[in-house]
mmCIF file of C-alpha atoms in Angstrom:
data_model
loop_
_atom_site.group_PDB
_atom_site.id
_atom_site.type_symbol
_atom_site.label_atom_id
_atom_site.label_comp_id
_atom_site.label_asym_id
_atom_site.label_seq_id
_atom_site.Cartn_x
_atom_site.Cartn_y
_atom_site.Cartn_z
ATOM 1 C CA MET A 205 -15.290 -25.531 -30.765
ATOM 2 C CA ALA A 206 -13.782 -27.109 -33.585
ATOM 3 C CA ASN A 207 -10.314 -26.260 -34.842
ATOM 4 C CA VAL A 208 -10.206 -26.446 -39.126
ATOM 5 C CA SER A 209 -7.096 -25.641 -40.571
ATOM 6 C CA GLY A 210 -5.458 -23.449 -37.676
ATOM 7 C CA LYS A 211 -8.916 -21.396 -37.506
ATOM 8 C CA VAL A 212 -11.127 -21.823 -34.469
ATOM 9 C CA ARG A 213 -14.934 -22.018 -35.506
ATOM 10 C CA ILE A 214 -17.719 -21.528 -33.064
ATOM 11 C CA ALA A 215 -21.158 -22.353 -33.761
ATOM 12 C CA PRO A 216 -23.404 -19.137 -33.298
ATOM 13 C CA ASP A 217 -25.183 -20.651 -29.891
ATOM 14 C CA GLU A 218 -21.952 -21.062 -28.393
ATOM 15 C CA LEU A 219 -20.065 -17.608 -28.945
ATOM 16 C CA GLU A 220 -21.952 -15.859 -25.880
ATOM 17 C CA SER A 221 -20.501 -18.704 -23.472
ATOM 18 C CA GLU A 222 -17.019 -18.934 -25.411
ATOM 19 C CA ILE A 223 -16.748 -14.763 -24.794
ATOM 20 C CA ARG A 224 -17.957 -14.928 -21.167
ATOM 21 C CA ASP A 225 -15.465 -17.981 -20.471
ATOM 22 C CA THR A 226 -12.628 -15.897 -21.917
ATOM 23 C CA LEU A 227 -13.606 -12.544 -20.016
ATOM 24 C CA GLU A 228 -13.627 -14.784 -16.722
ATOM 25 C CA GLU A 229 -10.444 -16.081 -17.499
ATOM 26 C CA LEU A 230 -8.700 -12.650 -18.457
ATOM 27 C CA ASN A 231 -10.535 -11.100 -15.323
ATOM 28 C CA THR A 232 -9.279 -13.557 -13.157
ATOM 29 C CA GLU A 233 -5.574 -13.220 -14.299
ATOM 30 C CA VAL A 234 -5.960 -9.336 -14.208
ATOM 31 C CA THR A 235 -7.090 -9.736 -10.570
ATOM 32 C CA GLU A 236 -4.411 -11.768 -9.390
ATOM 33 C CA GLN A 237 -1.570 -9.876 -10.983
ATOM 34 C CA VAL A 238 -3.006 -6.257 -9.368
ATOM 35 C CA ASN A 239 -3.293 -8.301 -5.869
ATOM 36 C CA LYS A 240 0.376 -9.145 -6.461
ATOM 37 C CA ALA A 241 1.370 -5.494 -7.387
ATOM 38 C CA ALA A 242 -0.773 -4.085 -4.362
ATOM 39 C CA GLU A 243 0.803 -6.310 -2.049
ATOM 40 C CA LYS A 244 4.262 -6.022 -3.297
ATOM 41 C CA THR A 245 3.762 -1.733 -3.148
ATOM 42 C CA ALA A 246 2.420 -1.950 0.511
ATOM 43 C CA LYS A 247 5.746 -4.065 1.495
ATOM 44 C CA ASN A 248 8.105 -1.467 -0.492
ATOM 45 C CA THR A 249 6.142 1.118 1.690
ATOM 46 C CA ALA A 250 6.473 -0.093 4.693
ATOM 47 C CA LYS A 251 10.519 -0.897 4.052
ATOM 48 C CA LYS A 252 10.639 3.192 3.073
ATOM 49 C CA LEU A 253 8.681 4.502 5.845
ATOM 50 C CA LYS A 254 10.835 2.267 8.189
ATOM 51 C CA ALA A 255 14.044 3.777 6.647
ATOM 52 C CA SER A 256 12.744 7.135 6.248
ATOM 53 C CA SER A 257 11.195 7.666 9.487
ATOM 54 C CA PRO A 258 12.474 10.073 12.007
ATOM 55 C CA VAL A 259 14.566 8.814 14.736
ATOM 56 C CA ARG A 260 14.735 10.560 18.389
ATOM 57 C CA ASN A 261 18.260 11.085 19.321
ATOM 58 C CA ASP A 262 17.855 13.665 22.180
ATOM 59 C CA GLY A 263 19.436 10.806 24.871
ATOM 60 C CA LEU A 264 16.437 11.655 27.132
ATOM 61 C CA ASN A 265 14.439 8.228 28.825
ATOM 62 C CA ARG A 266 11.168 8.891 26.927
ATOM 63 C CA LYS A 267 7.965 6.732 27.005
ATOM 64 C CA TYR A 268 9.246 5.248 23.685
ATOM 65 C CA ALA A 269 12.661 3.855 22.887
ATOM 66 C CA PRO A 270 14.887 5.730 19.829
ATOM 67 C CA GLY A 271 13.908 3.807 16.527
ATOM 68 C CA SER A 272 11.016 2.213 17.723
ATOM 69 C CA TYR A 273 8.676 4.101 16.022
ATOM 70 C CA ALA A 274 10.713 3.631 12.615
ATOM 71 C CA LYS A 275 10.820 -0.305 13.088
ATOM 72 C CA SER A 276 7.349 -0.727 13.979
ATOM 73 C CA TRP A 277 5.747 0.168 10.548
ATOM 74 C CA GLY A 278 4.433 -2.739 8.725
ATOM 75 C CA TYR A 279 1.640 -3.611 6.538
ATOM 76 C CA GLU A 280 -1.191 -6.037 6.423
ATOM 77 C CA GLU A 281 -4.335 -7.601 3.924
ATOM 78 C CA THR A 282 -7.087 -5.440 5.516
ATOM 79 C CA GLY A 283 -10.243 -6.747 3.125
ATOM 80 C CA SER A 284 -11.055 -8.548 0.123
ATOM 81 C CA ALA A 285 -14.327 -8.254 -1.799
ATOM 82 C CA MET A 286 -14.679 -10.122 -5.320
ATOM 83 C CA PHE A 287 -11.176 -11.380 -5.568
ATOM 84 C CA ARG A 288 -10.003 -8.017 -4.559
ATOM 85 C CA LYS A 289 -7.294 -7.703 -1.803
ATOM 86 C CA GLU A 290 -6.737 -4.548 0.507
ATOM 87 C CA PHE A 291 -3.514 -3.845 1.595
ATOM 88 C CA THR A 292 -2.824 -0.854 4.961
ATOM 89 C CA VAL A 293 0.614 0.373 5.369
ATOM 90 C CA ARG A 294 0.560 1.311 9.405
ATOM 91 C CA ASN A 295 2.738 1.977 12.245
ATOM 92 C CA LYS A 296 1.393 -1.239 14.368
ATOM 93 C CA GLN A 297 2.862 0.230 17.946
ATOM 94 C CA HIS A 298 3.129 4.004 17.790
ATOM 95 C CA TYR A 299 0.010 5.078 15.444
ATOM 96 C CA GLN A 300 -0.520 7.604 17.535
ATOM 97 C CA LEU A 301 2.500 9.627 16.787
ATOM 98 C CA THR A 302 2.053 9.648 12.836
ATOM 99 C CA HIS A 303 -0.094 12.377 12.705
ATOM 100 C CA LEU A 304 2.066 14.272 15.344
ATOM 101 C CA LEU A 305 5.175 13.603 13.552
ATOM 102 C CA GLU A 306 3.770 14.373 9.655
ATOM 103 C CA HIS A 307 1.780 17.731 10.461
ATOM 104 C CA GLY A 308 3.296 18.582 13.900
ATOM 105 C CA TYR A 309 1.726 20.264 17.140
ATOM 106 C CA ILE A 310 1.861 22.898 19.317
ATOM 107 C CA ILE A 311 4.408 22.088 22.623
ATOM 108 C CA PRO A 312 2.513 21.959 25.941
ATOM 109 C CA LYS A 313 4.813 22.629 28.484
ATOM 110 C CA GLY A 314 8.644 23.259 28.862
ATOM 111 C CA LYS A 315 10.742 26.077 27.650
ATOM 112 C CA ASN A 316 9.420 25.854 24.445
ATOM 113 C CA ALA A 317 5.622 25.771 25.307
ATOM 114 C CA GLY A 318 3.155 27.134 22.853
ATOM 115 C CA LYS A 319 5.273 27.145 19.746
ATOM 116 C CA ARG A 320 4.822 24.480 17.074
ATOM 117 C CA SER A 321 7.078 21.504 17.045
ATOM 118 C CA LYS A 322 9.065 20.828 13.819
ATOM 119 C CA VAL A 323 7.128 19.134 11.202
ATOM 120 C CA GLN A 324 8.790 15.755 10.104
ATOM 121 C CA GLN A 325 7.033 14.642 6.974
ATOM 122 C CA HIS A 326 7.818 11.223 5.866
ATOM 123 C CA ILE A 327 4.353 9.595 5.359
ATOM 124 C CA TYR A 328 2.891 11.896 2.458
ATOM 125 C CA PRO A 329 6.418 11.358 0.082
ATOM 126 C CA ALA A 330 6.515 7.648 0.663
ATOM 127 C CA GLU A 331 2.432 7.765 -0.201
ATOM 128 C CA GLN A 332 3.290 9.905 -3.257
ATOM 129 C CA GLU A 333 5.785 6.999 -4.444
ATOM 130 C CA ALA A 334 3.629 4.185 -3.530
ATOM 131 C CA ILE A 335 0.927 5.334 -5.675
ATOM 132 C CA GLN A 336 3.457 5.922 -8.723
ATOM 133 C CA GLU A 337 4.924 2.602 -7.914
ATOM 134 C CA PHE A 338 1.467 0.785 -8.225
ATOM 135 C CA THR A 339 0.519 2.872 -11.611
ATOM 136 C CA GLU A 340 3.513 2.113 -13.166
ATOM 137 C CA GLU A 341 3.188 -1.736 -11.574
ATOM 138 C CA VAL A 342 -0.581 -2.170 -13.083
ATOM 139 C CA LYS A 343 0.502 -0.396 -16.553
ATOM 140 C CA GLY A 344 3.371 -2.504 -16.917
ATOM 141 C CA MET A 345 1.181 -6.140 -16.412
ATOM 142 C CA LYS A 346 1.762 -8.353 -19.271
ATOM 143 C CA LEU A 347 -1.405 -10.747 -19.937
#
């Protein structure tokens, strides 16, 4: 490849390799930015869930301390393939409560036995915000 008067000249037999090299460089740059956006989104979603998760305040001595469900939200890298990283936002200690709180359940015993519990939807709104945040982050990438 020769630079002549501000223009790049490429021999025809070098064109294919130049295009391949340029595309590989661009692919690497895009992949890095998408991975950063994914991690940033996962981190922000975990923060939002910590802030928006229900906190039991009934004062009863139960299996879980008040606020322990909200505090145990976090994220982790759960996989990577072909330079792409995957992140999972999860409740590390009280994962078994997520579905029950998000969707409700039938109360098994006590004065309210047989009735449905109150639905405390907090994961779905955070998920929708995460989708929107990640989409905007990727659309706003500068190459």
